């Protein structure tokens, strides 16, 4: 396709040398299109930009001879906007289906299909043999798409929600107009959990009332709320033949969660939602939905109303190409080490201050109790230019996910993927001053 005539401009031995370099540079991009997998080593920014440029030059708004008389022709006011969308001004999808190819945007359509393939290979490398789609909306809205698909495909009319106090899933349910049946948490030592048999009871009650329940479970959450037992829930959903959606907002950065997902996928899991920013280092605004059930993913994609901005998907592609598999695995390893460091430092601090580190299973976050007002402690940390910690009072039913009074006031500190060890050391140092 690229037929570049350099002949006669420079000495031919130099021309051959130059062509060799060009060929090897372009081979990196050819390899991506041939393999359609996440590269082991990440690509440099220039290659990624070139790849995006090649694709975006396939869209009709870049056609030098195009005659445009539609009401939607990707007309833009400034070239800045073209840059902001990675060159894909026509966006992605057709009004009827998010993952359908868009006639005005062959390049963007290839970009989206390629992103989904690379995403699948990434998840496969992590041990998850699933179909996947990148979504142009964040976790909450992606959950809404999944619930909408469950309603369409299985006539679900009520969402059984083992209570986890995040507003996104709760609003996702009200957004699509479904009723939510909460299943309350209980206290098990320091940990707050939902009993699986209570979930089963809720399912039975809804079925008895001639309703069609689906379950929205939570895999990743702030301690002291522990993960739902998604393996047992997926068995129950299999038994009762009801859809099961999992909120795995930051699940793909740690094997603790991935192993649970692997086991749950052997039973009934219709879709898992994860955030692109929490797991894949993109700006906020995208999600990923994955499932063994390709048909369900198609239904999800059919539920999306209209075309979408390409940016969140481009961001996912850029992250996957830029990091490469090896870097991601390395970051996962570092995350685990950082969590260990965090726990060691918090345990030392707890001893000094006669506090305790809460005994809650969580591979990302830890809690330390405080005798001071935790909200005040968190505010002080914020003013010390620390972002992330949450201060929760024991009577804060939303914060603790627990309707009774929780035994302690506490501070939550996270060591999510990408955290720096020096930041962990600094936050515990500052915590020592304000606790
Ligand atoms: C981060 C997070 C969400 C976020 O939803 P967004 O729509 O991406 O803001 C939802 N649920 C849980 C458990 C989360 O941790």
PDB file of N, CA, C and O in Angstrom, residues 147-220:
ATOM      1  N   UNK A 147     -27.263  -4.717  33.318  1.00  0.00           N
ATOM      2  CA  UNK A 147     -28.588  -4.962  33.904  1.00  0.00           C
ATOM      3  C   UNK A 147     -29.664  -4.834  32.832  1.00  0.00           C
ATOM      4  O   UNK A 147     -30.625  -5.606  32.786  1.00  0.00           O
ATOM      5  N   UNK A 148     -29.476  -3.853  31.964  1.00  0.00           N
ATOM      6  CA  UNK A 148     -30.433  -3.654  30.881  1.00  0.00           C
ATOM      7  C   UNK A 148     -30.457  -4.888  29.967  1.00  0.00           C
ATOM      8  O   UNK A 148     -31.526  -5.328  29.521  1.00  0.00           O
ATOM      9  N   UNK A 149     -29.285  -5.460  29.717  1.00  0.00           N
ATOM     10  CA  UNK A 149     -29.213  -6.671  28.883  1.00  0.00           C
ATOM     11  C   UNK A 149     -29.888  -7.852  29.582  1.00  0.00           C
ATOM     12  O   UNK A 149     -30.556  -8.663  28.937  1.00  0.00           O
ATOM     13  N   UNK A 150     -29.728  -7.939  30.917  1.00  0.00           N
ATOM     14  CA  UNK A 150     -30.377  -9.025  31.669  1.00  0.00           C
ATOM     15  C   UNK A 150     -31.893  -8.890  31.596  1.00  0.00           C
ATOM     16  O   UNK A 150     -32.623  -9.873  31.473  1.00  0.00           O
ATOM     17  N   UNK A 151     -32.353  -7.647  31.643  1.00  0.00           N
ATOM     18  CA  UNK A 151     -33.800  -7.427  31.544  1.00  0.00           C
ATOM     19  C   UNK A 151     -34.306  -7.835  30.162  1.00  0.00           C
ATOM     20  O   UNK A 151     -35.326  -8.488  30.025  1.00  0.00           O
ATOM     21  N   UNK A 152     -33.543  -7.436  29.126  1.00  0.00           N
ATOM     22  CA  UNK A 152     -33.955  -7.724  27.751  1.00  0.00           C
ATOM     23  C   UNK A 152     -33.937  -9.226  27.486  1.00  0.00           C
ATOM     24  O   UNK A 152     -34.888  -9.794  26.958  1.00  0.00           O
ATOM     25  N   UNK A 153     -32.852  -9.868  27.880  1.00  0.00           N
ATOM     26  CA  UNK A 153     -32.668 -11.273  27.494  1.00  0.00           C
ATOM     27  C   UNK A 153     -33.424 -12.231  28.412  1.00  0.00           C
ATOM     28  O   UNK A 153     -33.931 -13.248  27.955  1.00  0.00           O
ATOM     29  N   UNK A 154     -33.476 -11.894  29.711  1.00  0.00           N
ATOM     30  CA  UNK A 154     -34.071 -12.850  30.662  1.00  0.00           C
ATOM     31  C   UNK A 154     -35.280 -12.275  31.395  1.00  0.00           C
ATOM     32  O   UNK A 154     -35.747 -12.875  32.354  1.00  0.00           O
ATOM     33  N   UNK A 155     -35.726 -11.103  30.982  1.00  0.00           N
ATOM     34  CA  UNK A 155     -36.890 -10.452  31.609  1.00  0.00           C
ATOM     35  C   UNK A 155     -36.677 -10.218  33.100  1.00  0.00           C
ATOM     36  O   UNK A 155     -37.639 -10.235  33.876  1.00  0.00           O
ATOM     37  N   UNK A 156     -35.443 -10.003  33.515  1.00  0.00           N
ATOM     38  CA  UNK A 156     -35.181  -9.684  34.924  1.00  0.00           C
ATOM     39  C   UNK A 156     -35.928  -8.395  35.271  1.00  0.00           C
ATOM     40  O   UNK A 156     -35.929  -7.449  34.487  1.00  0.00           O
ATOM     41  N   UNK A 157     -36.550  -8.378  36.451  1.00  0.00           N
ATOM     42  CA  UNK A 157     -37.248  -7.151  36.853  1.00  0.00           C
ATOM     43  C   UNK A 157     -36.885  -6.692  38.259  1.00  0.00           C
ATOM     44  O   UNK A 157     -37.386  -5.689  38.742  1.00  0.00           O
ATOM     45  N   UNK A 158     -36.002  -7.439  38.923  1.00  0.00           N
ATOM     46  CA  UNK A 158     -35.545  -6.982  40.232  1.00  0.00           C
ATOM     47  C   UNK A 158     -34.074  -7.377  40.412  1.00  0.00           C
ATOM     48  O   UNK A 158     -33.670  -8.468  40.022  1.00  0.00           O
ATOM     49  N   UNK A 159     -33.324  -6.441  40.978  1.00  0.00           N
ATOM     50  CA  UNK A 159     -31.895  -6.684  41.198  1.00  0.00           C
ATOM     51  C   UNK A 159     -31.670  -7.031  42.667  1.00  0.00           C
ATOM     52  O   UNK A 159     -31.964  -6.226  43.550  1.00  0.00           O
ATOM     53  N   UNK A 160     -31.170  -8.232  42.905  1.00  0.00           N
ATOM     54  CA  UNK A 160     -30.810  -8.601  44.276  1.00  0.00           C
ATOM     55  C   UNK A 160     -29.401  -8.100  44.520  1.00  0.00           C
ATOM     56  O   UNK A 160     -28.460  -8.469  43.813  1.00  0.00           O
ATOM     57  N   UNK A 161     -29.264  -7.236  45.519  1.00  0.00           N
ATOM     58  CA  UNK A 161     -27.971  -6.568  45.740  1.00  0.00           C
ATOM     59  C   UNK A 161     -27.465  -6.803  47.157  1.00  0.00           C
ATOM     60  O   UNK A 161     -27.965  -6.189  48.110  1.00  0.00           O
ATOM     61  N   UNK A 162     -26.506  -7.709  47.305  1.00  0.00           N
ATOM     62  CA  UNK A 162     -25.829  -7.834  48.605  1.00  0.00           C
ATOM     63  C   UNK A 162     -25.196  -6.476  48.897  1.00  0.00           C
ATOM     64  O   UNK A 162     -24.338  -6.031  48.130  1.00  0.00           O
ATOM     65  N   UNK A 163     -25.635  -5.850  49.980  1.00  0.00           N
ATOM     66  CA  UNK A 163     -25.365  -4.424  50.152  1.00  0.00           C
ATOM     67  C   UNK A 163     -23.876  -4.072  50.209  1.00  0.00           C
ATOM     68  O   UNK A 163     -23.114  -4.587  51.034  1.00  0.00           O
ATOM     69  N   UNK A 164     -23.493  -3.191  49.289  1.00  0.00           N
ATOM     70  CA  UNK A 164     -22.167  -2.579  49.294  1.00  0.00           C
ATOM     71  C   UNK A 164     -22.421  -1.116  48.994  1.00  0.00           C
ATOM     72  O   UNK A 164     -23.104  -0.791  48.019  1.00  0.00           O
ATOM     73  N   UNK A 165     -21.898  -0.243  49.867  1.00  0.00           N
ATOM     74  CA  UNK A 165     -22.348   1.142  49.819  1.00  0.00           C
ATOM     75  C   UNK A 165     -21.592   1.976  48.787  1.00  0.00           C
ATOM     76  O   UNK A 165     -20.918   2.932  49.130  1.00  0.00           O
ATOM     77  N   UNK A 166     -21.690   1.599  47.534  1.00  0.00           N
ATOM     78  CA  UNK A 166     -21.173   2.453  46.468  1.00  0.00           C
ATOM     79  C   UNK A 166     -22.367   2.977  45.695  1.00  0.00           C
ATOM     80  O   UNK A 166     -23.270   2.213  45.362  1.00  0.00           O
ATOM     81  N   UNK A 167     -22.364   4.265  45.410  1.00  0.00           N
ATOM     82  CA  UNK A 167     -23.557   4.835  44.776  1.00  0.00           C
ATOM     83  C   UNK A 167     -23.694   4.420  43.317  1.00  0.00           C
ATOM     84  O   UNK A 167     -24.806   4.353  42.793  1.00  0.00           O
ATOM     85  N   UNK A 168     -22.559   4.127  42.628  1.00  0.00           N
ATOM     86  CA  UNK A 168     -22.647   3.814  41.190  1.00  0.00           C
ATOM     87  C   UNK A 168     -23.553   2.613  40.884  1.00  0.00           C
ATOM     88  O   UNK A 168     -24.445   2.733  40.044  1.00  0.00           O
ATOM     89  N   UNK A 169     -23.358   1.454  41.528  1.00  0.00           N
ATOM     90  CA  UNK A 169     -24.234   0.316  41.209  1.00  0.00           C
ATOM     91  C   UNK A 169     -25.689   0.566  41.606  1.00  0.00           C
ATOM     92  O   UNK A 169     -26.605   0.115  40.918  1.00  0.00           O
ATOM     93  N   UNK A 170     -25.862   1.293  42.719  1.00  0.00           N
ATOM     94  CA  UNK A 170     -27.224   1.563  43.184  1.00  0.00           C
ATOM     95  C   UNK A 170     -27.924   2.485  42.191  1.00  0.00           C
ATOM     96  O   UNK A 170     -29.073   2.262  41.797  1.00  0.00           O
ATOM     97  N   UNK A 171     -27.192   3.495  41.741  1.00  0.00           N
ATOM     98  CA  UNK A 171     -27.781   4.409  40.753  1.00  0.00           C
ATOM     99  C   UNK A 171     -27.933   3.749  39.387  1.00  0.00           C
ATOM    100  O   UNK A 171     -28.845   4.081  38.637  1.00  0.00           O
ATOM    101  N   UNK A 172     -27.046   2.820  39.059  1.00  0.00           N
ATOM    102  CA  UNK A 172     -27.180   2.095  37.783  1.00  0.00           C
ATOM    103  C   UNK A 172     -28.526   1.390  37.746  1.00  0.00           C
ATOM    104  O   UNK A 172     -29.212   1.367  36.718  1.00  0.00           O
ATOM    105  N   UNK A 173     -28.912   0.826  38.891  1.00  0.00           N
ATOM    106  CA  UNK A 173     -30.184   0.104  38.971  1.00  0.00           C
ATOM    107  C   UNK A 173     -31.365   1.057  38.840  1.00  0.00           C
ATOM    108  O   UNK A 173     -32.291   0.797  38.059  1.00  0.00           O
ATOM    109  N   UNK A 174     -31.328   2.162  39.563  1.00  0.00           N
ATOM    110  CA  UNK A 174     -32.461   3.100  39.470  1.00  0.00           C
ATOM    111  C   UNK A 174     -32.468   3.782  38.103  1.00  0.00           C
ATOM    112  O   UNK A 174     -33.525   4.069  37.553  1.00  0.00           O
ATOM    113  N   UNK A 175     -31.294   3.976  37.531  1.00  0.00           N
ATOM    114  CA  UNK A 175     -31.196   4.613  36.212  1.00  0.00           C
ATOM    115  C   UNK A 175     -31.964   3.823  35.153  1.00  0.00           C
ATOM    116  O   UNK A 175     -32.645   4.399  34.308  1.00  0.00           O
ATOM    117  N   UNK A 176     -31.844   2.503  35.193  1.00  0.00           N
ATOM    118  CA  UNK A 176     -32.562   1.729  34.183  1.00  0.00           C
ATOM    119  C   UNK A 176     -33.969   1.353  34.656  1.00  0.00           C
ATOM    120  O   UNK A 176     -34.700   0.641  33.981  1.00  0.00           O
ATOM    121  N   UNK A 177     -34.345   1.841  35.828  1.00  0.00           N
ATOM    122  CA  UNK A 177     -35.727   1.677  36.285  1.00  0.00           C
ATOM    123  C   UNK A 177     -36.046   0.306  36.842  1.00  0.00           C
ATOM    124  O   UNK A 177     -37.185  -0.143  36.779  1.00  0.00           O
ATOM    125  N   UNK A 178     -35.048  -0.377  37.381  1.00  0.00           N
ATOM    126  CA  UNK A 178     -35.332  -1.661  38.021  1.00  0.00           C
ATOM    127  C   UNK A 178     -35.411  -1.485  39.526  1.00  0.00           C
ATOM    128  O   UNK A 178     -34.804  -0.598  40.091  1.00  0.00           O
ATOM    129  N   UNK A 179     -36.161  -2.359  40.152  1.00  0.00           N
ATOM    130  CA  UNK A 179     -36.267  -2.339  41.602  1.00  0.00           C
ATOM    131  C   UNK A 179     -35.032  -3.043  42.163  1.00  0.00           C
ATOM    132  O   UNK A 179     -34.476  -3.942  41.536  1.00  0.00           O
ATOM    133  N   UNK A 180     -34.603  -2.594  43.349  1.00  0.00           N
ATOM    134  CA  UNK A 180     -33.449  -3.227  43.982  1.00  0.00           C
ATOM    135  C   UNK A 180     -33.893  -3.850  45.292  1.00  0.00           C
ATOM    136  O   UNK A 180     -34.588  -3.212  46.082  1.00  0.00           O
ATOM    137  N   UNK A 181     -33.513  -5.103  45.497  1.00  0.00           N
ATOM    138  CA  UNK A 181     -33.768  -5.721  46.798  1.00  0.00           C
ATOM    139  C   UNK A 181     -32.430  -5.889  47.495  1.00  0.00           C
ATOM    140  O   UNK A 181     -31.563  -6.652  47.068  1.00  0.00           O
ATOM    141  N   UNK A 182     -32.261  -5.141  48.576  1.00  0.00           N
ATOM    142  CA  UNK A 182     -30.985  -5.201  49.301  1.00  0.00           C
ATOM    143  C   UNK A 182     -30.933  -6.430  50.186  1.00  0.00           C
ATOM    144  O   UNK A 182     -31.938  -6.817  50.778  1.00  0.00           O
ATOM    145  N   UNK A 183     -29.769  -7.039  50.262  1.00  0.00           N
ATOM    146  CA  UNK A 183     -29.541  -8.086  51.251  1.00  0.00           C
ATOM    147  C   UNK A 183     -28.509  -7.524  52.217  1.00  0.00           C
ATOM    148  O   UNK A 183     -27.422  -7.106  51.806  1.00  0.00           O
ATOM    149  N   UNK A 184     -28.898  -7.498  53.508  1.00  0.00           N
ATOM    150  CA  UNK A 184     -28.061  -6.796  54.488  1.00  0.00           C
ATOM    151  C   UNK A 184     -26.759  -7.528  54.826  1.00  0.00           C
ATOM    152  O   UNK A 184     -26.698  -8.752  54.779  1.00  0.00           O
ATOM    153  N   UNK A 185     -25.787  -6.721  55.212  1.00  0.00           N
ATOM    154  CA  UNK A 185     -24.504  -7.281  55.653  1.00  0.00           C
ATOM    155  C   UNK A 185     -24.577  -7.677  57.125  1.00  0.00           C
ATOM    156  O   UNK A 185     -25.435  -7.199  57.866  1.00  0.00           O
ATOM    157  N   UNK A 186     -23.666  -8.562  57.527  1.00  0.00           N
ATOM    158  CA  UNK A 186     -23.531  -8.937  58.940  1.00  0.00           C
ATOM    159  C   UNK A 186     -22.069  -8.778  59.347  1.00  0.00           C
ATOM    160  O   UNK A 186     -21.182  -8.724  58.482  1.00  0.00           O
ATOM    161  N   UNK A 187     -21.874  -8.767  60.668  1.00  0.00           N
ATOM    162  CA  UNK A 187     -20.511  -8.587  61.178  1.00  0.00           C
ATOM    163  C   UNK A 187     -19.909  -9.941  61.549  1.00  0.00           C
ATOM    164  O   UNK A 187     -20.532 -10.745  62.236  1.00  0.00           O
ATOM    165  N   UNK A 188     -18.701 -10.217  61.028  1.00  0.00           N
ATOM    166  CA  UNK A 188     -17.986 -11.458  61.353  1.00  0.00           C
ATOM    167  C   UNK A 188     -16.622 -11.051  61.882  1.00  0.00           C
ATOM    168  O   UNK A 188     -15.696 -10.848  61.089  1.00  0.00           O
ATOM    169  N   UNK A 189     -16.487 -10.883  63.191  1.00  0.00           N
ATOM    170  CA  UNK A 189     -15.249 -10.325  63.746  1.00  0.00           C
ATOM    171  C   UNK A 189     -15.152  -8.870  63.300  1.00  0.00           C
ATOM    172  O   UNK A 189     -16.074  -8.099  63.514  1.00  0.00           O
ATOM    173  N   UNK A 190     -14.031  -8.524  62.643  1.00  0.00           N
ATOM    174  CA  UNK A 190     -13.901  -7.157  62.120  1.00  0.00           C
ATOM    175  C   UNK A 190     -14.568  -7.010  60.758  1.00  0.00           C
ATOM    176  O   UNK A 190     -14.822  -5.895  60.304  1.00  0.00           O
ATOM    177  N   UNK A 191     -14.800  -8.139  60.089  1.00  0.00           N
ATOM    178  CA  UNK A 191     -15.232  -8.085  58.687  1.00  0.00           C
ATOM    179  C   UNK A 191     -16.741  -7.934  58.537  1.00  0.00           C
ATOM    180  O   UNK A 191     -17.518  -8.472  59.325  1.00  0.00           O
ATOM    181  N   UNK A 192     -17.126  -7.194  57.519  1.00  0.00           N
ATOM    182  CA  UNK A 192     -18.536  -7.012  57.175  1.00  0.00           C
ATOM    183  C   UNK A 192     -18.789  -7.794  55.886  1.00  0.00           C
ATOM    184  O   UNK A 192     -18.082  -7.608  54.901  1.00  0.00           O
ATOM    185  N   UNK A 193     -19.759  -8.725  55.947  1.00  0.00           N
ATOM    186  CA  UNK A 193     -20.030  -9.585  54.781  1.00  0.00           C
ATOM    187  C   UNK A 193     -21.517  -9.846  54.636  1.00  0.00           C
ATOM    188  O   UNK A 193     -22.270  -9.685  55.596  1.00  0.00           O
ATOM    189  N   UNK A 194     -21.897 -10.328  53.458  1.00  0.00           N
ATOM    190  CA  UNK A 194     -23.274 -10.767  53.274  1.00  0.00           C
ATOM    191  C   UNK A 194     -23.277 -12.291  53.258  1.00  0.00           C
ATOM    192  O   UNK A 194     -22.490 -12.915  52.548  1.00  0.00           O
ATOM    193  N   UNK A 195     -24.162 -12.861  54.055  1.00  0.00           N
ATOM    194  CA  UNK A 195     -24.295 -14.308  54.150  1.00  0.00           C
ATOM    195  C   UNK A 195     -24.937 -14.836  52.862  1.00  0.00           C
ATOM    196  O   UNK A 195     -25.984 -14.354  52.440  1.00  0.00           O
ATOM    197  N   UNK A 196     -24.302 -15.839  52.251  1.00  0.00           N
ATOM    198  CA  UNK A 196     -24.808 -16.368  50.978  1.00  0.00           C
ATOM    199  C   UNK A 196     -26.219 -16.933  51.122  1.00  0.00           C
ATOM    200  O   UNK A 196     -27.054 -16.804  50.215  1.00  0.00           O
ATOM    201  N   UNK A 197     -26.511 -17.524  52.291  1.00  0.00           N
ATOM    202  CA  UNK A 197     -27.856 -18.100  52.447  1.00  0.00           C
ATOM    203  C   UNK A 197     -28.926 -17.000  52.480  1.00  0.00           C
ATOM    204  O   UNK A 197     -30.067 -17.234  52.092  1.00  0.00           O
ATOM    205  N   UNK A 198     -28.553 -15.810  52.939  1.00  0.00           N
ATOM    206  CA  UNK A 198     -29.504 -14.682  52.894  1.00  0.00           C
ATOM    207  C   UNK A 198     -29.783 -14.268  51.439  1.00  0.00           C
ATOM    208  O   UNK A 198     -30.887 -13.837  51.109  1.00  0.00           O
ATOM    209  N   UNK A 199     -28.748 -14.395  50.598  1.00  0.00           N
ATOM    210  CA  UNK A 199     -28.928 -14.073  49.180  1.00  0.00           C
ATOM    211  C   UNK A 199     -29.873 -15.102  48.545  1.00  0.00           C
ATOM    212  O   UNK A 199     -30.806 -14.763  47.810  1.00  0.00           O
ATOM    213  N   UNK A 200     -29.643 -16.353  48.896  1.00  0.00           N
ATOM    214  CA  UNK A 200     -30.505 -17.417  48.374  1.00  0.00           C
ATOM    215  C   UNK A 200     -31.954 -17.208  48.816  1.00  0.00           C
ATOM    216  O   UNK A 200     -32.882 -17.362  48.013  1.00  0.00           O
ATOM    217  N   UNK A 201     -32.142 -16.831  50.085  1.00  0.00           N
ATOM    218  CA  UNK A 201     -33.502 -16.569  50.582  1.00  0.00           C
ATOM    219  C   UNK A 201     -34.164 -15.446  49.788  1.00  0.00           C
ATOM    220  O   UNK A 201     -35.350 -15.530  49.446  1.00  0.00           O
ATOM    221  N   UNK A 202     -33.398 -14.395  49.526  1.00  0.00           N
ATOM    222  CA  UNK A 202     -33.941 -13.249  48.773  1.00  0.00           C
ATOM    223  C   UNK A 202     -34.364 -13.692  47.368  1.00  0.00           C
ATOM    224  O   UNK A 202     -35.429 -13.296  46.873  1.00  0.00           O
ATOM    225  N   UNK A 203     -33.555 -14.544  46.751  1.00  0.00           N
ATOM    226  CA  UNK A 203     -33.890 -15.055  45.410  1.00  0.00           C
ATOM    227  C   UNK A 203     -35.206 -15.845  45.479  1.00  0.00           C
ATOM    228  O   UNK A 203     -36.124 -15.631  44.683  1.00  0.00           O
ATOM    229  N   UNK A 204     -35.278 -16.729  46.466  1.00  0.00           N
ATOM    230  CA  UNK A 204     -36.489 -17.571  46.599  1.00  0.00           C
ATOM    231  C   UNK A 204     -37.735 -16.727  46.803  1.00  0.00           C
ATOM    232  O   UNK A 204     -38.785 -17.006  46.227  1.00  0.00           O
ATOM    233  N   UNK A 205     -37.600 -15.696  47.656  1.00  0.00           N
ATOM    234  CA  UNK A 205     -38.759 -14.825  47.924  1.00  0.00           C
ATOM    235  C   UNK A 205     -39.233 -14.159  46.654  1.00  0.00           C
ATOM    236  O   UNK A 205     -40.432 -14.087  46.379  1.00  0.00           O
ATOM    237  N   UNK A 206     -38.307 -13.642  45.881  1.00  0.00           N
ATOM    238  CA  UNK A 206     -38.684 -12.951  44.632  1.00  0.00           C
ATOM    239  C   UNK A 206     -39.330 -13.914  43.639  1.00  0.00           C
ATOM    240  O   UNK A 206     -40.305 -13.577  42.987  1.00  0.00           O
ATOM    241  N   UNK A 207     -38.770 -15.116  43.543  1.00  0.00           N
ATOM    242  CA  UNK A 207     -39.333 -16.103  42.609  1.00  0.00           C
ATOM    243  C   UNK A 207     -40.746 -16.494  43.049  1.00  0.00           C
ATOM    244  O   UNK A 207     -41.647 -16.613  42.225  1.00  0.00           O
ATOM    245  N   UNK A 208     -40.909 -16.635  44.374  1.00  0.00           N
ATOM    246  CA  UNK A 208     -42.226 -16.992  44.920  1.00  0.00           C
ATOM    247  C   UNK A 208     -43.271 -15.919  44.585  1.00  0.00           C
ATOM    248  O   UNK A 208     -44.445 -16.220  44.378  1.00  0.00           O
ATOM    249  N   UNK A 209     -42.796 -14.679  44.529  1.00  0.00           N
ATOM    250  CA  UNK A 209     -43.719 -13.576  44.178  1.00  0.00           C
ATOM    251  C   UNK A 209     -43.824 -13.397  42.669  1.00  0.00           C
ATOM    252  O   UNK A 209     -44.252 -12.339  42.187  1.00  0.00           O
ATOM    253  N   UNK A 210     -43.401 -14.424  41.940  1.00  0.00           N
ATOM    254  CA  UNK A 210     -43.473 -14.399  40.466  1.00  0.00           C
ATOM    255  C   UNK A 210     -42.620 -13.325  39.807  1.00  0.00           C
ATOM    256  O   UNK A 210     -42.951 -12.838  38.732  1.00  0.00           O
ATOM    257  N   UNK A 211     -41.548 -12.943  40.482  1.00  0.00           N
ATOM    258  CA  UNK A 211     -40.627 -11.996  39.862  1.00  0.00           C
ATOM    259  C   UNK A 211     -39.462 -12.732  39.217  1.00  0.00           C
ATOM    260  O   UNK A 211     -39.267 -13.922  39.461  1.00  0.00           O
ATOM    261  N   UNK A 212     -38.721 -12.007  38.398  1.00  0.00           N
ATOM    262  CA  UNK A 212     -37.522 -12.556  37.758  1.00  0.00           C
ATOM    263  C   UNK A 212     -36.286 -11.840  38.286  1.00  0.00           C
ATOM    264  O   UNK A 212     -35.869 -10.826  37.733  1.00  0.00           O
ATOM    265  N   UNK A 213     -35.710 -12.366  39.355  1.00  0.00           N
ATOM    266  CA  UNK A 213     -34.553 -11.660  39.925  1.00  0.00           C
ATOM    267  C   UNK A 213     -33.259 -11.899  39.137  1.00  0.00           C
ATOM    268  O   UNK A 213     -33.136 -12.898  38.417  1.00  0.00           O
ATOM    269  N   UNK A 214     -32.343 -10.944  39.255  1.00  0.00           N
ATOM    270  CA  UNK A 214     -30.963 -11.196  38.865  1.00  0.00           C
ATOM    271  C   UNK A 214     -30.114 -10.741  40.057  1.00  0.00           C
ATOM    272  O   UNK A 214     -30.601 -10.032  40.929  1.00  0.00           O
ATOM    273  N   UNK A 215     -28.864 -11.179  40.099  1.00  0.00           N
ATOM    274  CA  UNK A 215     -28.009 -10.808  41.236  1.00  0.00           C
ATOM    275  C   UNK A 215     -26.885  -9.898  40.752  1.00  0.00           C
ATOM    276  O   UNK A 215     -26.256 -10.172  39.727  1.00  0.00           O
ATOM    277  N   UNK A 216     -26.700  -8.816  41.484  1.00  0.00           N
ATOM    278  CA  UNK A 216     -25.547  -7.938  41.242  1.00  0.00           C
ATOM    279  C   UNK A 216     -24.623  -8.081  42.452  1.00  0.00           C
ATOM    280  O   UNK A 216     -24.925  -7.576  43.536  1.00  0.00           O
ATOM    281  N   UNK A 217     -23.536  -8.814  42.284  1.00  0.00           N
ATOM    282  CA  UNK A 217     -22.628  -9.045  43.414  1.00  0.00           C
ATOM    283  C   UNK A 217     -21.417  -8.126  43.308  1.00  0.00           C
ATOM    284  O   UNK A 217     -21.141  -7.553  42.255  1.00  0.00           O
ATOM    285  N   UNK A 218     -20.698  -7.997  44.409  1.00  0.00           N
ATOM    286  CA  UNK A 218     -19.550  -7.087  44.467  1.00  0.00           C
ATOM    287  C   UNK A 218     -18.289  -7.864  44.823  1.00  0.00           C
ATOM    288  O   UNK A 218     -18.221  -8.517  45.857  1.00  0.00           O
ATOM    289  N   UNK A 219     -17.316  -7.775  43.945  1.00  0.00           N
ATOM    290  CA  UNK A 219     -16.058  -8.492  44.190  1.00  0.00           C
ATOM    291  C   UNK A 219     -15.027  -7.598  44.876  1.00  0.00           C
ATOM    292  O   UNK A 219     -14.281  -8.037  45.744  1.00  0.00           O
ATOM    293  N   UNK A 220     -14.972  -6.332  44.472  1.00  0.00           N
ATOM    294  CA  UNK A 220     -13.946  -5.440  45.031  1.00  0.00           C
ATOM    295  C   UNK A 220     -14.620  -4.362  45.870  1.00  0.00           C
ATOM    296  O   UNK A 220     -15.543  -3.699  45.401  1.00  0.00           O
TER     297      UNK A 220
END
